[in-house]
Coordinates of C-alpha atoms in Angstrom, one line a residue:
X1499 CA 0.0 0.0 0.0
X1500 CA 1.4 3.5 -0.8
X1501 CA 2.8 5.3 2.2
X1502 CA 0.3 8.2 2.1
X1503 CA -2.7 5.8 2.0
X1504 CA -1.1 3.8 4.8
X1505 CA -0.7 6.9 7.0
X1506 CA -4.4 7.8 6.4
X1507 CA -5.5 4.3 7.3
X1508 CA -3.5 4.3 10.5
X1509 CA -5.0 7.6 11.5
X1510 CA -8.5 6.4 10.9
X1511 CA -7.9 3.3 12.9
X1512 CA -6.5 5.3 15.8
X1513 CA -9.5 7.6 15.8
X1514 CA -11.8 4.6 15.8
X1515 CA -10.0 3.1 18.8
X1516 CA -10.2 6.4 20.7
X1517 CA -14.0 6.5 20.0
X1518 CA -14.5 3.0 21.3
X1519 CA -12.5 3.8 24.4
X1520 CA -14.6 6.9 25.1
X1521 CA -17.8 4.9 24.5
X1522 CA -16.7 2.2 27.0
X1523 CA -15.7 4.8 29.6
X1524 CA -19.0 6.6 29.2
X1525 CA -21.0 3.4 29.4
X1526 CA -19.2 2.3 32.6
X1527 CA -19.7 5.7 34.1
X1528 CA -23.4 5.6 33.4
X1529 CA -23.8 2.2 34.9
X1530 CA -21.9 3.3 38.0
X1531 CA -24.0 6.4 38.4
X1532 CA -27.3 4.5 37.9
X1533 CA -26.2 1.9 40.5
X1534 CA -25.4 4.7 43.0
X1535 CA -28.7 6.4 42.2
X1536 CA -30.6 3.2 42.9
X1537 CA -28.7 2.6 46.1
X1538 CA -29.5 6.1 47.2
X1539 CA -33.2 5.5 46.5
X1540 CA -33.1 2.3 48.6
X1541 CA -31.6 4.2 51.5
X1542 CA -33.6 7.4 51.3
X1543 CA -37.1 6.2 50.6
X1544 CA -38.0 2.5 50.1
X1545 CA -41.5 3.5 49.4
X1546 CA -40.7 4.6 45.9
X1547 CA -39.8 1.1 45.1
X1548 CA -42.7 -0.4 47.0
X1549 CA -45.3 1.6 45.0
X1550 CA -48.0 -0.3 43.1
X1551 CA -46.8 -2.1 39.8
X1552 CA -43.2 -1.4 40.4
X1553 CA -40.8 -3.9 42.1
X1554 CA -37.2 -3.6 42.9
X1555 CA -36.2 -6.2 40.3
X1556 CA -38.2 -4.4 37.5
X1557 CA -36.6 -1.1 38.4
X1558 CA -33.1 -2.6 38.3
X1559 CA -33.8 -4.3 35.0
X1560 CA -35.1 -1.1 33.5
X1561 CA -32.0 0.8 34.5
X1562 CA -29.6 -1.9 33.2
X1563 CA -31.6 -2.1 29.9
X1564 CA -31.4 1.6 29.5
X1565 CA -27.7 1.6 30.2
X1566 CA -27.1 -1.3 27.7
X1567 CA -29.2 0.5 25.0
X1568 CA -27.2 3.6 25.5
X1569 CA -23.9 1.7 25.2
X1570 CA -25.1 -0.1 22.1
X1571 CA -26.4 3.0 20.5
X1572 CA -23.1 4.8 21.2
X1573 CA -21.1 1.9 19.7
X1574 CA -23.3 1.6 16.6
X1575 CA -23.0 5.3 16.0
X1576 CA -19.2 5.1 16.3
X1577 CA -19.1 2.0 14.1
X1578 CA -21.3 3.6 11.4
X1579 CA -19.1 6.7 11.4
X1580 CA -16.0 4.6 11.2
X1581 CA -17.5 2.5 8.4
X1582 CA -18.3 5.6 6.4
X1583 CA -14.7 6.9 6.9
X1584 CA -13.3 3.5 6.1
X1585 CA -15.4 3.2 3.0
X1586 CA -14.2 6.6 1.9
X1587 CA -10.6 5.7 2.5
X1588 CA -11.0 2.4 0.6
X1589 CA -12.6 4.2 -2.3
X1590 CA -9.8 6.8 -2.3
X1591 CA -7.1 4.0 -2.0
X1592 CA -8.8 2.1 -4.9
X1593 CA -8.6 5.1 -7.1
X1594 CA -5.0 5.7 -6.2
X1595 CA -4.0 2.1 -6.7
X1596 CA -5.9 2.0 -10.1
X1597 CA -4.0 5.1 -11.2
X1598 CA -0.7 3.6 -10.0
X1599 CA -1.5 0.3 -11.8
X1600 CA -2.3 2.1 -15.0
X1601 CA 0.9 4.1 -14.8
X1602 CA 2.8 0.9 -14.0
X1603 CA 1.3 -0.9 -17.0
X1604 CA 2.1 2.0 -19.3
X1605 CA 5.7 2.1 -17.9
X1606 CA 6.0 -1.7 -18.4
X1607 CA 4.7 -1.4 -21.9
X1608 CA 7.1 1.3 -22.7
X1609 CA 9.9 -0.7 -21.2
X1610 CA 9.0 -3.8 -23.2
X1611 CA 8.7 -1.8 -26.4
X1612 CA 12.1 -0.3 -25.7
X1613 CA 13.6 -3.7 -25.1
X1614 CA 12.0 -5.1 -28.3
X1615 CA 13.4 -2.2 -30.3
X1616 CA 16.8 -2.7 -28.8
X1617 CA 16.6 -6.5 -29.2
X1618 CA 17.3 -7.0 -25.5
X1619 CA 16.2 -10.1 -23.7
X1620 CA 15.2 -9.3 -20.1
X1621 CA 16.1 -11.7 -17.2
X1622 CA 15.3 -11.5 -13.5
X1623 CA 17.2 -13.9 -11.2
X1624 CA 16.2 -14.8 -7.5
X1625 CA 19.7 -15.7 -6.3
X1626 CA 18.9 -17.9 -3.2
X1627 CA 16.5 -20.2 -5.0
X1628 CA 17.9 -20.1 -8.5
X1629 CA 14.4 -19.3 -9.9
X1630 CA 14.3 -16.8 -12.7
X1631 CA 12.2 -14.9 -15.2
X1632 CA 13.2 -14.8 -18.9
X1633 CA 11.6 -12.4 -21.2
X1634 CA 10.2 -13.4 -24.7
X1635 CA 13.2 -12.0 -26.5
X1636 CA 15.6 -14.0 -24.2
X1637 CA 14.1 -17.1 -25.7
X1638 CA 13.7 -16.1 -29.3
X1639 CA 17.3 -14.9 -29.7
X1640 CA 18.3 -18.5 -29.0
X1641 CA 15.7 -20.0 -31.4
X1642 CA 13.2 -21.1 -28.7
X1643 CA 9.6 -20.2 -28.2
X1644 CA 8.9 -18.0 -25.1
X1645 CA 8.6 -20.3 -22.1
X1646 CA 9.9 -23.4 -24.0
X1647 CA 12.7 -23.8 -21.4
X1648 CA 12.4 -23.8 -17.6
X1649 CA 13.2 -20.3 -16.3
X1650 CA 16.1 -21.0 -13.9
X1651 CA 19.7 -20.4 -13.3
X1652 CA 20.5 -24.0 -14.2
X1653 CA 18.9 -23.6 -17.6
X1654 CA 21.1 -20.5 -18.4
X1655 CA 24.2 -22.3 -17.1
X1656 CA 23.5 -25.4 -19.2
X1657 CA 23.4 -23.4 -22.4
X1658 CA 26.8 -21.7 -21.9
X1659 CA 29.8 -22.8 -24.0
X1660 CA 32.0 -25.2 -22.1
X1661 CA 35.0 -23.0 -22.7
X1662 CA 33.2 -19.9 -21.3
X1663 CA 31.2 -21.4 -18.4
X1664 CA 33.7 -21.5 -15.6
X1665 CA 35.1 -18.0 -16.2
X1666 CA 31.6 -16.5 -16.7
X1667 CA 30.2 -18.0 -13.4
X1668 CA 33.3 -16.8 -11.6
X1669 CA 32.9 -13.3 -12.8
X1670 CA 29.2 -13.3 -11.9
X1671 CA 30.0 -14.4 -8.4
X1672 CA 32.7 -11.7 -8.2
X1673 CA 30.2 -9.0 -9.3
X1674 CA 27.6 -10.2 -6.8
X1675 CA 30.1 -10.1 -4.0
X1676 CA 31.2 -6.6 -4.8
X1677 CA 27.6 -5.4 -5.6
X1678 CA 28.7 -3.9 -8.8
X1679 CA 27.0 -3.9 -12.2
X1680 CA 28.7 -6.2 -14.7
X1681 CA 29.1 -6.5 -18.4
X1682 CA 30.2 -9.9 -19.9
X1683 CA 30.5 -11.5 -23.3
X1684 CA 30.0 -15.3 -23.7
X1685 CA 28.6 -17.9 -26.1
X1686 CA 25.3 -19.7 -25.6
X1687 CA 24.0 -22.8 -27.5
X1688 CA 20.9 -22.1 -29.7
X1689 CA 18.2 -24.6 -30.4
X1690 CA 19.8 -25.5 -33.8
X1691 CA 23.1 -26.3 -32.0
X1692 CA 25.0 -23.3 -33.2
X1693 CA 26.7 -20.9 -30.9
X1694 CA 25.4 -17.4 -30.3
X1695 CA 27.5 -14.6 -28.9
X1696 CA 25.7 -12.8 -26.0
X1697 CA 26.4 -9.5 -24.4
X1698 CA 25.1 -9.7 -20.8
X1699 CA 24.5 -6.7 -18.6
X1700 CA 23.2 -7.0 -15.0
X1701 CA 23.1 -5.5 -11.5
X1702 CA 22.3 -6.7 -8.0
X1703 CA 19.2 -4.8 -7.0
X1704 CA 18.2 -6.4 -3.6
X1705 CA 19.7 -7.8 -0.5
X1706 CA 18.2 -9.2 2.7
X1707 CA 18.6 -7.8 6.2
X1708 CA 21.8 -9.8 6.6
X1709 CA 23.3 -8.4 3.4
X1710 CA 22.9 -11.6 1.4
X1711 CA 22.1 -11.1 -2.3
X1712 CA 18.4 -11.7 -3.1
X1713 CA 17.7 -10.4 -6.6
X1714 CA 19.6 -9.6 -9.8
X1715 CA 18.2 -8.3 -13.0
X1716 CA 19.7 -7.6 -16.4
X1717 CA 19.5 -8.1 -20.2
X1718 CA 21.0 -10.2 -23.0
X1719 CA 21.9 -8.8 -26.4
X1720 CA 22.7 -11.0 -29.4
X1721 CA 26.1 -9.7 -30.7
X1722 CA 26.9 -12.7 -33.0
X1723 CA 27.0 -10.5 -36.1
X1724 CA 29.3 -8.0 -34.4
X1725 CA 31.7 -10.7 -33.2
X1726 CA 31.7 -12.3 -36.6
X1727 CA 32.5 -8.9 -38.2
X1728 CA 35.3 -8.3 -35.7
X1729 CA 36.8 -11.7 -36.3
X1730 CA 36.4 -11.2 -40.1
X1731 CA 38.3 -7.9 -39.9
X1732 CA 41.0 -9.4 -37.7
X1733 CA 41.4 -12.2 -40.3
X1734 CA 41.6 -9.7 -43.1
X1735 CA 44.2 -7.7 -41.2
X1736 CA 46.3 -10.8 -40.6
X1737 CA 46.0 -11.8 -44.3
X1738 CA 46.9 -8.3 -45.4
X1739 CA 50.0 -8.3 -43.2
X1740 CA 51.0 -11.6 -44.7
X1741 CA 50.5 -10.2 -48.2
X1742 CA 52.6 -7.2 -47.3
X1743 CA 55.5 -9.6 -46.8
X1744 CA 54.7 -11.9 -49.7
X1745 CA 57.3 -12.3 -52.4
X1746 CA 55.8 -15.2 -54.4
X1747 CA 52.2 -16.3 -55.3
X1748 CA 52.6 -19.1 -52.8
X1749 CA 53.1 -16.5 -50.1
X1750 CA 49.9 -14.8 -51.1
X1751 CA 47.9 -18.0 -51.0
X1752 CA 49.4 -18.8 -47.6
X1753 CA 48.4 -15.4 -46.2
X1754 CA 44.8 -15.8 -47.5
X1755 CA 44.5 -19.0 -45.4
X1756 CA 43.7 -16.8 -42.4
X1757 CA 40.2 -16.4 -43.9
X1758 CA 39.7 -20.1 -44.0
X1759 CA 39.9 -20.4 -40.2
X1760 CA 36.6 -18.5 -40.0
X1761 CA 34.8 -20.5 -42.6
X1762 CA 35.3 -18.0 -45.5
X1763 CA 36.4 -19.2 -48.9
X1764 CA 38.5 -16.9 -51.1
X1765 CA 39.1 -17.2 -54.8
X1766 CA 40.8 -15.1 -57.5
X1767 CA 39.3 -14.8 -61.0
X1768 CA 42.0 -13.7 -63.4
X1769 CA 41.0 -12.4 -66.9
X1770 CA 42.3 -13.8 -70.1
X1771 CA 44.3 -11.8 -72.6
X1772 CA 41.1 -10.6 -74.3
X1773 CA 39.6 -9.6 -71.0
X1774 CA 36.3 -11.4 -71.9
X1775 CA 36.7 -14.8 -70.1
X1776 CA 37.5 -15.6 -66.5
X1777 CA 39.5 -18.3 -64.9
X1778 CA 38.7 -19.8 -61.4
X1779 CA 41.6 -20.1 -58.9
X1780 CA 40.6 -21.1 -55.3
X1781 CA 43.0 -19.7 -52.7
X1782 CA 42.0 -21.3 -49.4
X1783 CA 39.9 -24.3 -50.3
X1784 CA 41.0 -27.9 -49.5
X1785 CA 42.2 -29.9 -52.4
X1786 CA 39.8 -32.9 -51.7
X1787 CA 36.9 -30.5 -51.8
X1788 CA 38.0 -29.1 -55.1
X1789 CA 38.4 -32.6 -56.6
X1790 CA 34.9 -33.6 -55.3
X1791 CA 33.4 -30.5 -57.0
X1792 CA 35.3 -31.2 -60.2
X1793 CA 34.0 -34.7 -60.3
X1794 CA 30.5 -33.5 -59.6
X1795 CA 30.6 -30.8 -62.3
X1796 CA 32.7 -32.8 -64.8
X1797 CA 35.3 -30.2 -65.5
X1798 CA 38.8 -29.4 -64.1
X1799 CA 39.1 -26.2 -62.2
X1800 CA 42.3 -25.1 -63.9
X1801 CA 41.0 -25.8 -67.4
X1802 CA 37.6 -24.2 -66.8
X1803 CA 36.7 -20.6 -67.9
X1804 CA 33.4 -18.8 -68.2
X1805 CA 32.4 -15.6 -70.0
X1806 CA 32.6 -12.5 -67.9
X1807 CA 29.4 -11.2 -69.3
X1808 CA 27.5 -14.3 -68.1
X1809 CA 27.7 -13.4 -64.4
X1810 CA 25.9 -10.2 -63.5
X1811 CA 27.8 -9.6 -60.3
X1812 CA 31.2 -10.0 -61.8
X1813 CA 30.3 -7.9 -64.9
X1814 CA 29.1 -5.1 -62.6
X1815 CA 32.4 -5.2 -60.6
X1816 CA 34.4 -5.1 -63.8
X1817 CA 32.3 -2.2 -65.2
X1818 CA 32.1 -0.1 -62.1
X1819 CA 35.5 -1.0 -60.5
X1820 CA 33.6 -1.2 -57.2
X1821 CA 33.1 -4.1 -54.8
X1822 CA 29.6 -5.6 -55.0
X1823 CA 27.7 -7.6 -52.3
X1824 CA 25.5 -10.5 -53.5
X1825 CA 23.0 -11.9 -50.9
X1826 CA 22.3 -15.0 -53.0
X1827 CA 25.5 -17.0 -53.7
X1828 CA 23.5 -19.8 -55.4
X1829 CA 22.4 -17.5 -58.2
X1830 CA 26.0 -16.5 -58.9
X1831 CA 27.1 -20.1 -58.8
X1832 CA 24.4 -21.1 -61.3
X1833 CA 25.6 -18.4 -63.7
X1834 CA 29.2 -19.5 -63.3
X1835 CA 28.6 -23.2 -64.0
X1836 CA 28.3 -24.7 -67.5
X1837 CA 24.8 -25.3 -68.6
X1838 CA 24.7 -29.1 -67.9
X1839 CA 25.8 -28.6 -64.3
X1840 CA 23.6 -25.5 -63.3
X1841 CA 21.1 -27.7 -61.5
X1842 CA 23.9 -28.6 -59.1
X1843 CA 24.4 -25.0 -58.0
X1844 CA 22.5 -25.4 -54.7
X1845 CA 24.5 -28.6 -53.8
X1846 CA 27.8 -26.9 -54.5
X1847 CA 26.9 -23.8 -52.5
X1848 CA 26.2 -26.1 -49.5
X1849 CA 29.3 -28.1 -50.1
X1850 CA 31.6 -25.0 -50.1
X1851 CA 29.6 -23.2 -47.4
X1852 CA 28.8 -20.3 -49.7
X1853 CA 25.9 -18.1 -48.3
X1854 CA 26.7 -14.6 -49.5
X1855 CA 29.6 -13.3 -51.4
X1856 CA 31.4 -10.0 -52.0
X1857 CA 33.3 -9.5 -55.3
X1858 CA 35.9 -6.8 -55.7
X1859 CA 38.2 -5.8 -58.5
X1860 CA 42.0 -6.5 -58.6
X1861 CA 43.5 -3.3 -60.1
X1862 CA 47.1 -3.0 -61.0
X1863 CA 48.5 0.1 -62.6
X1864 CA 44.9 1.4 -63.2
X1865 CA 44.0 -1.8 -65.0
X1866 CA 41.6 -4.5 -63.8
X1867 CA 43.5 -7.8 -64.1
X1868 CA 40.9 -9.9 -62.4
X1869 CA 38.5 -10.2 -59.5
X1870 CA 38.6 -11.3 -55.9
X1871 CA 35.5 -13.2 -54.5
X1872 CA 35.0 -13.9 -50.8
X1873 CA 32.2 -16.3 -49.8
X1874 CA 30.6 -17.1 -46.4
X1875 CA 28.3 -15.5 -43.9
X1876 CA 28.7 -11.9 -45.0
X1877 CA 26.7 -8.7 -44.8
X1878 CA 26.8 -5.6 -46.9
X1879 CA 28.6 -3.8 -44.2
X1880 CA 31.7 -6.1 -44.9
X1881 CA 32.0 -4.7 -48.5
X1882 CA 34.5 -2.0 -47.7
X1883 CA 36.7 -4.4 -45.8
X1884 CA 36.8 -6.8 -48.7
X1885 CA 37.4 -4.0 -51.2
X1886 CA 40.5 -2.9 -49.1
X1887 CA 41.6 -6.6 -48.9
X1888 CA 41.3 -6.8 -52.7
X1889 CA 43.4 -3.7 -53.1
X1890 CA 46.1 -5.2 -50.8
X1891 CA 46.0 -8.5 -52.8
X1892 CA 46.4 -6.6 -56.1
X1893 CA 49.4 -4.7 -54.7
X1894 CA 50.8 -8.1 -53.5
X1895 CA 50.4 -9.6 -57.0
X1896 CA 52.1 -6.5 -58.5
X1897 CA 54.9 -6.7 -56.0
X1898 CA 55.5 -10.4 -56.7
X1899 CA 55.5 -9.7 -60.5
X1900 CA 58.0 -7.0 -60.0
X1901 CA 60.0 -9.2 -57.7
X1902 CA 60.0 -12.0 -60.3
X1903 CA 61.2 -9.5 -63.0
X1904 CA 63.9 -8.2 -60.7
X1905 CA 65.0 -11.8 -60.0
X1906 CA 65.2 -12.5 -63.8
X1907 CA 67.0 -9.2 -64.4
X1908 CA 69.4 -10.0 -61.6
X1909 CA 70.1 -13.5 -63.0
X1910 CA 70.7 -12.0 -66.5
X1911 CA 73.0 -9.4 -65.1
X1912 CA 74.9 -12.0 -63.1
X1913 CA 75.3 -14.1 -66.2
X1914 CA 76.4 -11.0 -68.2
X1915 CA 78.9 -10.0 -65.4
X1916 CA 80.3 -13.6 -65.4
X1917 CA 80.7 -13.4 -69.2
X1918 CA 82.4 -10.0 -68.9
X1919 CA 84.8 -11.3 -66.3
X1920 CA 85.6 -14.2 -68.5
X1921 CA 86.2 -11.9 -71.5
X1922 CA 88.4 -9.7 -69.3
X1923 CA 90.5 -12.7 -68.3
X1924 CA 90.8 -13.6 -72.0
X1925 CA 92.0 -10.2 -72.9
X1926 CA 94.5 -10.1 -70.1
X1927 CA 95.9 -13.5 -71.1
X1928 CA 96.2 -12.6 -74.8
X1929 CA 97.8 -9.3 -73.9
X1930 CA 100.3 -11.1 -71.6
X1931 CA 101.0 -13.7 -74.4
X1932 CA 101.7 -11.1 -77.1
X1933 CA 103.9 -8.8 -75.0
X1934 CA 106.1 -11.5 -73.6
X1935 CA 109.4 -11.0 -75.6
X1936 CA 110.7 -14.4 -74.4
X1937 CA 107.7 -16.2 -75.9
X1938 CA 108.0 -17.5 -79.4
X1939 CA 105.5 -17.0 -82.1
X1940 CA 104.5 -20.6 -82.0
X1941 CA 104.1 -20.5 -78.3
X1942 CA 102.0 -17.4 -78.4
X1943 CA 99.8 -18.9 -81.1
X1944 CA 99.3 -22.1 -79.0
X1945 CA 98.5 -20.0 -75.9
X1946 CA 96.0 -17.9 -77.8
X1947 CA 94.3 -21.0 -79.2
X1948 CA 94.0 -22.5 -75.8
X1949 CA 92.6 -19.3 -74.3
X1950 CA 90.3 -18.5 -77.1
X1951 CA 88.9 -22.1 -77.1
X1952 CA 87.4 -21.3 -73.7
X1953 CA 85.5 -18.3 -75.0
X1954 CA 82.1 -18.7 -76.6
X1955 CA 83.0 -15.7 -78.8
X1956 CA 86.0 -17.4 -80.5
X1957 CA 85.7 -17.8 -84.3
X1958 CA 86.8 -21.3 -85.2
X1959 CA 88.2 -20.2 -88.6
X1960 CA 90.6 -17.7 -87.0
X1961 CA 93.3 -20.2 -86.6
X1962 CA 93.0 -22.4 -89.7
X1963 CA 96.3 -21.1 -91.1
X1964 CA 99.7 -21.2 -89.4
X1965 CA 100.3 -17.6 -90.2
X1966 CA 99.1 -15.6 -87.2
X1967 CA 99.2 -12.4 -89.2
X1968 CA 96.3 -13.5 -91.5
X1969 CA 93.8 -13.1 -88.7
X1970 CA 94.8 -11.3 -85.6
X1971 CA 92.4 -13.0 -82.9
X1972 CA 89.3 -12.4 -84.8
X1973 CA 86.0 -12.7 -82.6
X1974 CA 82.6 -13.3 -83.8
X1975 CA 80.3 -10.4 -83.3

């Protein structure tokens, strides 16, 4: 009962008690006075009582009846007045309680609407008994119907991920002990068996007289999409860092494996020389899975190409040079496959785990050399991240191409330098042979033949005649 109504009720009850006490005192006083009056009559004049038709017993009964009637009348009057006041108070309390209940219902409706708009699941836990209340959204975010599971602490604990349960319960006990509000993230098992990331907020709101916790309330929020986006961005960052250090195509493929740990598949789609057909190159897909798909489709991945114009999403990416999100990966798969295998698109999508895809252009020196396609549980909000990843991959491909060119140029330069050093050694030997005065002409010619035979530039006809003057160490040019 509200405090103000309680105070009025106490005041009314105290007034009634005072009136009853006054009535009792007055009634007792009247009886005593009548008794004294009768006694005085007996003493002063007994003849009053001995008159005709009046006896002592009748007179006494008449006096007692009069006193009783007076007392009853007084009490009835007091009770009627109290009943009127009580009825008035009850009516007033009823109006106040109705108004408060209406305000409370309106407040609860607003709170429920706010929770529904915020996708929060309400919970209310009675700590000593373990009994709880779970709001409708608490159930539906886990795939259950409202009330399908018992509302208790044990139910909540049984749905926690085994790797999260011990730490989560320890933190809750710690928060209860300190009396602080808490915010925790953990995984809970849904009805389908998948794991749902939950953000839990709560606060201890009631303790008993001894300070022991009684009641704790809070909310659950489904943050699975946010956690998946965070993990996806972390994987992209790891892959991008790996590609920044990549020097070969194998390094690029190894860096892209970071996406596979989260269930995302990644493939590059290089264009042919005419820029009209597309090759398929899976980056982080297991080889047995690729062989199974090749057997199912009846075509080898490395030999298969498809027209760029046949796939709407890829053509849009090529034309606009912008990343594009596709919510239906099966439609894209159906356009990629050859006509006889298009009926297998749904099966292949389930086999590879494709749900949605994001395609982005691979641009090198302002030219689209191919496309990057990432498949998995994606949202349109992931498009900028995939576009940035494609830019990083294109830069990595360009870098590996430049590195390969540099390696080839270095090898050619090394070979040229070796040939130059060999030629320099040849010139030095010939010069030493011709300037040595103690060396005979025959010896010089023999030395020159021996030295020039080691050179790939020596002309075999230079030394066909014994006269050295006919051809002075001619070299093929």
